[in-house]
Each structure stands twice: as structure tokens, then as C-alpha cells.
Amino acid sequence: MSHTEKYSNGSSRDATQGNSRDSFSVRGGFRRLPIGERRRRLSSALGIPPEEERVTGSDAEVLQLADVMVETAVGYVPVPLGIAGEIIVDGEPVNVPLALEEPSVVAAASYAGTTISRHGGFTTETSPAIMRAHVYLEDVTTEGEAELRAAEEEVRRELAEPLERMNARGGGFRGIEIERLDDGTVAAALLIDTCDAMGANVLNTAAERVKPLLAAKSGGRAVMAILTNAATDRVFTARFRLPFSACARGSVDGAEMARRVEKANRIASLHKERAVTHNKGIMNGITSLALATANDTRATEAAAHAYAARNGGYRPLTTYRVENGALHGSITLPLSLGSVGGAVGFHPAARLALRILGHPSARRLGAIAAALGLAQNFAALSALVGEGIQKGHMRLHAIRLAYAAGARGGEISPVAKRITDNERYNKDAAAQALESYRNEQATERGFEGSGSSRH
Ligand code: MEV
């Protein structure tokens, strides 16, 4: 009998979901309550155990922060913050803060980043921080389209006020481009240099501001106005060159490893299903950096995957070639990470991440992200074509198992080692490993207490 069947008393509640207090309604003005009260009601309805309470909603200051950031906030989700480094990007060392829940990612970025950094590091290239917002118009005649193309100066004047601060920082309106879509809709793109910001607010404000003007000019009707997250004008490239001697891994020599890494990349370019995971690994680092700096992770992901599919097929974001005794790696992708604005300058955790990064400009942050993505990919491919990724993953999984079994502080590492040595990765094995470790420790303390010498 399945868990669900066992509890099929009219509801389909799964037994794994907990006890019968696990029902909770947010109807009837819940969202208008003060956050403390929302949390209290949640805790009382669900009977939240102390550990969950402590980790997700016991700090009044963090609850306040959550409350001003999202609607109907009831708590927070602490995500670990790790540091990969030191990585050399364009000749400058940087430590890279990464916020994520997945083991191995920080270790992989550090391993590859520092290996590459010992051999010249990463070099990067980018374009200006141009972002686009579109005003979509319907029922536009050919003459109306021509009017739109000629409206640039009027648009510039209309945007002078909303873009005043952006202009003062050296950014601002850079032009208008008109495209007719297959169904006749006209997409009028406003090009705006957002400097160090991701720019979502500025772009959407600008697009909504000129919407009536563009509708009048076109003689048609405005459908909507919104930025595009594609960020195809804000593209970063990072590269490295690694001599064969630094590519060797385990018993596999450097030249062979370099050949295998190049081959793995070729497989991703030939096989879409592999390319998805290949690019997912790249985004392991980039999205974690985006999250650590309170950038928009969804926008970052959407842009990267759309770029990977820009020519129709879905392709890897990286390229590798073996040449003159070295492996040459590169990555190109759009990145609209901001180092000011939005939640970036507002959230204390993001401010900490920016401090770790050395207060980068958006240009520098994008360069670091591109280098990180490439490092992450090189680490993943090296592991995949070398010893495989599971060995490293299981070592880290053992740490979680040790913790879940009750190991704390100095116990975690030796218990995890026992789990790994026994190659049994489950709750019972972890509990046994903890028990045997504690027994051994107790025996040793007994020896010390009785003054016995083991020499
Ligand atoms: C795991 O999160 C990421 C990898 O699967 C990436 C890859 O396969 O290239 C290791």
C-alpha cells in the first residue's frame, strides 16, 4: 500500500507530509497581518519544530527584511554562502562568493579557477551595458513604421526626465530599433545603457513612459511595454589557455585530458540533451554568484539558455580547442548582472558579497561571472572524462549524512570519512558510523583518564 493510499480518508494527503496539523490557510486577510503575526500563525498551525523555527523564522530583523522584499512573507530560507578563489580575472585576483545548496560547486570552481589562475588566469571581453525594452504596437501601417523610425529625437526628449540619473552616470538612451513580427505587430526597441545596474526598473519605466508617444506616432495601438531579459547586447567572453602539464588528472596525462575535454564539449555541441546539462553546470557557478549578489537569477538563466539556442539548435556556451601544447577554453554569454540598484545594494547579504568581490563595477562582475562559468565547466568536464563526478559528490554527500545522523562540529569530518570508507551512503550506515566514532572517542578518553599510554 502506498503512503497516499494509507491516508485516503477523503483527502490525498501523503503520510510523508507530517501530522494532521499540517493544514494551513492564507485566506481571509492573512497577507495584511504584520509579519510577526503571520509567522506566529504559521508556526502554530504547522507545529514547526524548534530547529525549523530557528533556521527559517526566528530572527525578527531578517523577518522585517523579508517583509519589505516580498509579499505575504512568512520567513526566510538561509542558503549557504561559499567562496571560490582566489581566481585571476584580467590580471586581478578575486574571491567569488557563491550562494547555493548543491555540494561540489564551490570546490569545483575553486579547483579549476585556481589551476587556471596559476597559468595566467582568465582574460575577458565585453560590450557596453546596453539593454533593451520593447513597446509592442498593433495596426501600424508602413507609414506609421517610418514615423517610428524617425521618432528617435522625440523619444530622447521624452526620456530626459526618467533617465536623468542614468544620463548623469554616463548611460542613458542610445537609440530605437524597429522590427515587424510575423503577425504584423511592430516591436519598437529602446536601447538604454544602464551602466552598473541590471536596469529592469529604468527600462520598464522608460518603455511605459514612451508607450503613448510611440502609439501616437505609429498611428496604431500599444499592446504592452516591457524589457527583454535576453541581454543580447551585453555579451561577455572569457578565455583561458592551460598547458598540457596543468591538465593532467590522476593517471591520465595532460595531452590526453585536454583531448578528452575538447571531445566532451564536441559531444555537447552534437547532442542537445548533453548540452542542457553542460550549460546547467556552467550556470551552477553563475547563478550562485547572481544569488549571492541579489541579482535576478531567473533573468540570468533565461538569457543564457536563450543565447545557447540563438541559432535554432541548443548548443554549449563554451568552446575548447587543443593547440600548441595547450588546451584553450572560452565561453560567451549574455550577462545583465548589476553591481548597484534593485536588491543588490539593498540586501545586507548582497552588500557582503560585493565587499568580498572588492566592490566591482557591473563590467567587472560580468567578467568574473563569465570566468567562473568557464571554470565551472572545465572542472565538470575534467571530472566527467577523468574519474567521473560521483566520487567527489559522494564524499560531500557523506558530510550531509553525518550531519543528518546527529554529528556536530569536529565529529562531522571523521564520521563522513567512515561513511565514505565503508561506501555505504544511507541513514543507517551514517548512524552506525557516528556510533562507532563516539564509542571510539569514549574509549580513548577512558585511556587518557586512566593515565594509560598507548605507546
Ligand atoms: C552538476 O550540478 C553539474 C554537472 O552535471 C555539469 C556537467 O555535467 O557538465 C556535473
XYZ file of C-alpha atoms and ligand atoms in Angstrom:
465
model
C 0.000 0.000 0.000
C 1.366 3.433 -0.893
C 1.624 6.191 1.696
C -1.094 8.071 -0.123
C -3.492 5.097 -0.134
C -2.960 4.521 3.570
C -4.226 8.040 4.252
C -7.001 8.003 1.674
C -9.735 9.108 4.060
C -11.218 11.531 1.554
C -8.026 13.548 1.269
C -4.981 12.506 -0.687
C -2.507 13.723 1.893
C 0.814 11.922 1.768
C 1.956 10.344 5.028
C 5.420 11.776 4.491
C 3.953 15.281 4.833
C 3.717 15.077 8.625
C 0.925 15.046 11.187
C -2.675 16.175 10.946
C -1.814 19.773 11.982
C -0.229 20.183 8.558
C -3.066 22.237 7.127
C -2.832 25.925 6.793
C -4.856 28.600 5.067
C -3.734 32.034 3.919
C -7.291 33.140 3.088
C -9.117 35.997 4.788
C -6.715 38.889 5.238
C -3.672 36.803 6.185
C -1.436 38.849 3.890
C -2.439 42.072 5.658
C -1.286 40.863 9.078
C 2.062 42.068 10.457
C 4.817 39.620 9.554
C 5.360 38.566 13.186
C 1.716 37.563 13.413
C 1.784 35.767 10.052
C 4.765 33.776 11.267
C 3.149 33.050 14.607
C 0.014 31.718 12.911
C 2.087 29.618 10.521
C 4.119 28.163 13.400
C 1.075 27.425 15.481
C -0.871 25.875 12.590
C 2.003 23.664 11.423
C 3.590 22.935 14.789
C 7.020 23.854 13.461
C 9.824 22.009 15.325
C 12.416 24.229 17.086
C 15.182 23.561 14.541
C 12.965 24.581 11.603
C 11.751 27.577 13.572
C 15.299 28.737 14.339
C 16.521 28.319 10.785
C 13.546 29.788 8.920
C 11.904 32.439 11.024
C 13.280 33.256 14.481
C 15.224 36.421 13.677
C 12.961 39.478 13.839
C 15.356 41.620 11.802
C 15.557 39.122 8.949
C 11.766 38.744 9.046
C 11.461 42.523 8.633
C 13.815 42.386 5.675
C 11.781 39.574 4.128
C 8.623 41.596 4.694
C 9.845 44.583 2.704
C 11.195 42.366 -0.078
C 8.259 40.095 -0.951
C 4.547 39.951 -0.321
C 2.994 37.737 2.342
C 6.443 36.846 3.672
C 6.400 34.263 6.472
C 10.107 33.512 6.867
C 13.389 33.133 5.085
C 15.454 30.347 3.578
C 19.122 30.527 4.590
C 21.222 29.367 1.669
C 24.910 28.625 2.337
C 27.441 31.198 1.172
C 30.771 29.776 0.000
C 33.866 31.358 -1.510
C 35.707 30.135 -4.584
C 39.116 31.543 -5.056
C 41.467 33.076 -5.475
C 40.803 33.422 -9.192
C 42.692 35.729 -11.534
C 40.409 37.581 -13.937
C 42.053 40.103 -16.302
C 45.177 40.077 -14.156
C 43.329 40.888 -10.918
C 42.739 38.313 -8.170
C 39.210 37.895 -6.873
C 37.398 35.740 -4.359
C 33.989 34.754 -5.625
C 31.032 34.417 -3.246
C 28.589 31.686 -4.223
C 25.178 31.112 -2.660
C 23.682 27.701 -3.321
C 22.534 24.440 -1.820
C 24.447 22.000 -4.042
C 27.667 20.365 -2.832
C 30.753 20.252 -5.086
C 30.093 23.509 -6.927
C 32.293 25.734 -4.759
C 35.040 23.100 -4.632
C 34.915 22.635 -8.421
C 35.040 26.374 -9.137
C 37.946 26.797 -6.716
C 39.849 23.844 -8.123
C 39.540 24.896 -11.764
C 39.743 28.628 -11.042
C 42.971 28.351 -9.085
C 44.532 25.831 -11.508
C 43.862 28.175 -14.430
C 44.974 31.173 -12.368
C 48.383 29.587 -11.792
C 48.788 29.655 -15.576
C 47.823 33.203 -16.478
C 44.202 33.200 -15.370
C 41.225 34.339 -17.404
C 41.000 37.170 -19.888
C 37.659 38.674 -20.779
C 35.933 40.916 -23.303
C 32.595 42.651 -23.185
C 30.345 45.140 -24.875
C 28.702 48.206 -23.235
C 25.843 47.628 -20.793
C 23.127 48.161 -23.390
C 19.744 46.712 -22.501
C 16.506 46.802 -24.483
C 12.878 47.386 -23.655
C 10.132 46.917 -26.231
C 6.923 48.707 -26.910
C 4.674 46.370 -28.913
C 2.261 48.099 -31.274
C -0.511 46.730 -33.452
C -2.318 48.049 -36.529
C 0.732 50.010 -37.643
C 0.887 50.956 -41.338
C 4.125 51.179 -43.346
C 3.969 54.971 -42.973
C 3.468 54.563 -39.232
C 6.526 52.355 -39.090
C 8.543 55.063 -40.885
C 7.279 57.632 -38.354
C 8.547 55.423 -35.540
C 11.966 55.140 -37.128
C 12.121 58.927 -37.329
C 10.991 59.437 -33.718
C 14.365 58.970 -32.037
C 14.920 62.603 -31.007
C 11.395 62.949 -29.681
C 11.852 59.749 -27.674
C 15.154 61.067 -26.333
C 13.424 64.260 -25.144
C 10.588 62.263 -23.573
C 13.122 60.117 -21.717
C 15.288 63.010 -20.498
C 13.499 63.172 -17.163
C 13.147 59.438 -16.275
C 16.716 58.829 -17.437
C 18.201 61.927 -15.794
C 20.231 59.976 -13.230
C 21.294 57.349 -15.750
C 22.459 60.137 -18.122
C 24.422 61.715 -15.261
C 26.228 58.397 -14.713
C 27.232 58.242 -18.366
C 24.479 55.928 -19.527
C 21.053 56.609 -20.955
C 19.121 56.356 -24.210
C 21.134 55.014 -27.146
C 18.565 54.690 -29.905
C 15.473 52.996 -31.190
C 15.161 49.943 -33.440
C 12.010 48.801 -35.182
C 11.147 45.238 -36.070
C 7.973 43.866 -37.647
C 6.948 40.466 -36.307
C 5.387 37.711 -38.406
C 1.824 38.614 -37.416
C 2.332 42.288 -38.299
C 2.942 43.518 -34.744
C 5.652 46.151 -34.530
C 8.260 45.818 -31.785
C 9.894 49.176 -31.057
C 13.096 48.567 -29.065
C 14.509 51.296 -26.837
C 18.260 50.808 -26.357
C 19.456 52.060 -22.990
C 22.908 51.956 -21.419
C 22.209 51.012 -17.807
C 25.842 51.427 -16.603
C 26.329 49.441 -13.391
C 22.681 48.499 -12.938
C 20.847 45.494 -14.297
C 18.365 48.178 -15.232
C 14.958 46.458 -15.057
C 13.223 49.378 -13.342
C 14.753 52.005 -15.576
C 13.917 50.039 -18.721
C 10.328 49.349 -17.796
C 9.788 52.926 -16.631
C 11.237 54.259 -19.889
C 9.190 51.902 -22.043
C 5.933 52.735 -20.258
C 6.745 56.432 -20.472
C 7.131 56.438 -24.271
C 4.326 53.968 -24.939
C 1.655 56.647 -25.597
C 4.079 58.699 -27.701
C 5.012 55.696 -29.862
C 1.372 54.675 -30.225
C 0.505 58.208 -31.423
C 3.485 58.348 -33.804
C 2.721 54.943 -35.290
C -0.978 55.602 -35.767
C -1.550 52.158 -34.238
C -2.277 50.892 -30.726
C 0.129 49.939 -27.972
C -0.211 46.345 -26.728
C 2.387 46.343 -23.957
C 5.782 47.638 -22.889
C 8.455 45.527 -21.192
C 12.200 44.987 -21.072
C 13.739 41.912 -22.633
C 15.911 39.755 -20.398
C 17.734 38.413 -23.460
C 20.524 40.993 -22.924
C 21.976 40.147 -26.343
C 23.862 43.469 -26.459
C 25.542 42.780 -23.114
C 27.650 39.777 -24.047
C 30.767 38.630 -22.168
C 33.554 36.341 -23.327
C 36.111 34.720 -21.006
C 39.090 32.649 -22.126
C 41.970 30.659 -20.705
C 44.981 28.808 -22.008
C 46.169 25.849 -19.949
C 49.390 23.991 -20.811
C 49.050 20.212 -21.036
C 51.183 19.861 -17.898
C 48.373 21.503 -15.885
C 45.592 19.417 -17.457
C 46.828 16.028 -16.179
C 44.492 14.293 -13.751
C 45.105 11.112 -11.825
C 46.779 8.622 -14.094
C 45.667 10.416 -17.289
C 48.325 12.640 -18.850
C 47.660 16.280 -19.760
C 47.530 15.914 -23.546
C 45.002 13.114 -23.277
C 42.914 15.032 -20.733
C 42.893 18.093 -22.999
C 41.756 15.936 -25.914
C 39.004 14.396 -23.798
C 37.747 17.800 -22.566
C 37.563 19.049 -26.144
C 35.753 15.855 -27.103
C 33.255 16.275 -24.243
C 32.480 19.780 -25.466
C 32.005 18.467 -29.012
C 29.547 15.888 -27.725
C 27.547 18.715 -26.106
C 27.508 20.591 -29.410
C 26.191 17.484 -31.199
C 23.753 16.262 -28.565
C 21.163 18.674 -27.200
C 20.400 16.527 -24.185
C 24.021 16.694 -23.119
C 24.218 20.422 -23.907
C 21.444 21.126 -21.392
C 23.420 19.527 -18.545
C 26.674 21.022 -19.803
C 25.141 24.514 -19.626
C 23.417 23.731 -16.340
C 26.870 23.100 -14.883
C 28.084 26.451 -16.213
C 25.128 28.161 -14.564
C 25.840 26.369 -11.260
C 28.509 28.987 -10.674
C 26.981 31.980 -12.422
C 23.535 31.656 -10.856
C 25.109 31.168 -7.429
C 27.092 34.375 -7.877
C 23.912 36.102 -9.056
C 22.073 34.894 -5.956
C 24.910 35.877 -3.607
C 24.800 39.417 -5.014
C 20.954 39.501 -5.008
C 20.858 39.745 -8.782
C 17.939 38.308 -10.721
C 18.844 34.623 -11.109
C 15.863 33.871 -13.353
C 16.841 36.612 -15.792
C 20.420 35.326 -15.824
C 19.298 31.767 -16.588
C 16.730 32.796 -19.219
C 19.294 34.914 -21.077
C 21.959 32.205 -21.042
C 19.671 29.441 -22.319
C 18.097 31.667 -24.966
C 21.605 32.562 -26.139
C 22.533 28.879 -26.265
C 19.579 28.401 -28.637
C 20.151 31.570 -30.683
C 20.863 29.723 -33.950
C 17.907 27.375 -33.704
C 19.558 24.359 -32.072
C 20.533 24.348 -28.398
C 24.329 24.450 -28.058
C 27.007 24.571 -25.357
C 28.066 28.056 -24.262
C 31.721 27.011 -24.224
C 34.283 26.090 -26.862
C 37.584 24.228 -26.451
C 40.475 23.616 -28.792
C 43.760 21.823 -28.370
C 46.648 23.753 -29.897
C 50.403 24.167 -29.384
C 50.675 22.011 -26.285
C 47.768 23.651 -24.513
C 44.020 23.492 -24.008
C 42.237 26.734 -24.953
C 38.821 27.248 -23.382
C 36.323 30.019 -23.940
C 32.770 30.944 -23.045
C 30.448 33.590 -24.461
C 27.111 34.500 -22.948
C 24.908 37.485 -22.149
C 25.050 38.700 -18.555
C 22.975 41.527 -17.134
C 24.309 41.388 -13.574
C 24.186 44.711 -11.776
C 26.520 45.911 -9.049
C 24.089 48.641 -7.962
C 20.317 49.021 -7.904
C 17.438 46.697 -7.112
C 18.072 44.275 -4.263
C 21.834 44.407 -4.977
C 22.602 47.490 -2.920
C 19.759 46.878 -0.516
C 20.154 43.376 0.884
C 22.862 43.137 3.581
C 23.940 39.711 2.305
C 24.427 41.154 -1.184
C 26.463 44.010 0.255
C 28.676 41.438 1.959
C 29.098 39.562 -1.336
C 30.076 42.788 -3.113
C 32.618 43.507 -0.385
C 34.123 40.025 -0.848
C 34.307 40.749 -4.582
C 36.067 44.075 -3.942
C 33.143 46.327 -4.976
C 33.214 45.534 -8.679
C 31.623 47.535 -11.461
C 28.927 45.682 -13.410
C 31.509 45.190 -16.155
C 33.907 43.528 -13.729
C 31.134 41.477 -12.137
C 30.100 40.154 -15.559
C 33.720 39.334 -16.387
C 34.080 37.433 -13.112
C 30.811 35.586 -13.780
C 31.909 34.570 -17.278
C 35.287 33.350 -15.974
C 33.520 31.477 -13.182
C 31.152 29.770 -15.641
C 34.103 28.648 -17.730
C 35.996 27.434 -14.650
C 32.931 25.504 -13.523
C 32.584 23.877 -16.912
C 36.263 22.970 -17.146
C 36.068 21.388 -13.688
C 32.952 19.403 -14.622
C 34.337 18.182 -17.946
C 37.695 17.254 -16.384
C 35.913 15.200 -13.745
C 33.498 13.612 -16.215
C 36.201 12.469 -18.624
C 38.518 11.583 -15.724
C 37.438 9.818 -12.568
C 33.726 10.700 -13.001
C 31.827 13.080 -10.752
C 30.278 10.665 -8.288
C 33.366 10.071 -6.155
C 33.649 13.739 -5.209
C 29.886 14.115 -4.874
C 29.607 11.139 -2.547
C 32.379 12.498 -0.307
C 30.274 15.633 0.147
C 27.058 13.672 0.430
C 28.664 11.743 3.309
C 29.122 15.047 5.179
C 25.394 15.718 4.929
C 24.590 12.185 6.042
C 26.884 12.573 9.048
C 25.134 15.821 9.966
C 21.679 14.309 9.486
C 22.679 11.395 11.751
C 23.476 13.881 14.510
C 27.213 14.524 14.139
C 28.175 18.072 15.045
C 31.336 20.199 14.999
C 34.525 18.123 14.989
C 32.580 14.883 14.640
C 31.325 15.593 11.122
C 34.528 15.116 9.183
C 35.696 11.814 10.771
C 32.182 10.356 10.636
C 31.853 11.350 6.975
C 35.185 9.668 6.320
C 33.920 6.468 7.902
C 30.831 6.573 5.705
C 32.991 7.097 2.614
C 35.450 4.350 3.608
C 32.572 1.897 4.103
C 30.978 3.057 0.818
C 27.539 2.807 2.383
C 25.601 6.006 1.887
C 22.367 5.820 3.839
C 20.864 6.905 7.160
C 21.549 3.610 8.956
C 25.156 3.486 7.809
C 25.611 7.101 8.942
C 24.093 6.351 12.358
C 26.420 3.334 12.744
C 29.430 5.394 11.715
C 28.549 8.043 14.279
C 28.003 5.487 16.993
C 31.278 3.684 16.345
C 33.131 7.029 16.216
C 31.641 8.129 19.535
C 32.415 4.775 21.144
C 35.985 5.007 19.979
C 36.273 8.553 21.320
C 34.833 7.463 24.657
C 37.334 4.597 24.849
C 40.185 6.977 24.079
C 39.016 9.391 26.754
C 38.874 6.418 29.126
C 42.509 5.612 28.308
C 43.537 9.208 28.883
C 41.538 9.403 32.128
C 43.180 6.240 33.492
C 46.628 7.558 32.592
C 47.313 4.600 30.271
C 49.732 5.112 27.498
C 49.070 3.624 24.082
C 52.719 3.808 23.079
C 26.054 19.050 -11.715
O 25.341 20.001 -10.967
C 26.660 19.671 -12.946
C 27.277 18.700 -13.959
O 26.318 17.697 -14.278
C 27.644 19.511 -15.163
C 28.041 18.687 -16.361
O 27.601 17.547 -16.488
O 28.764 19.258 -17.207
C 28.473 18.000 -13.365
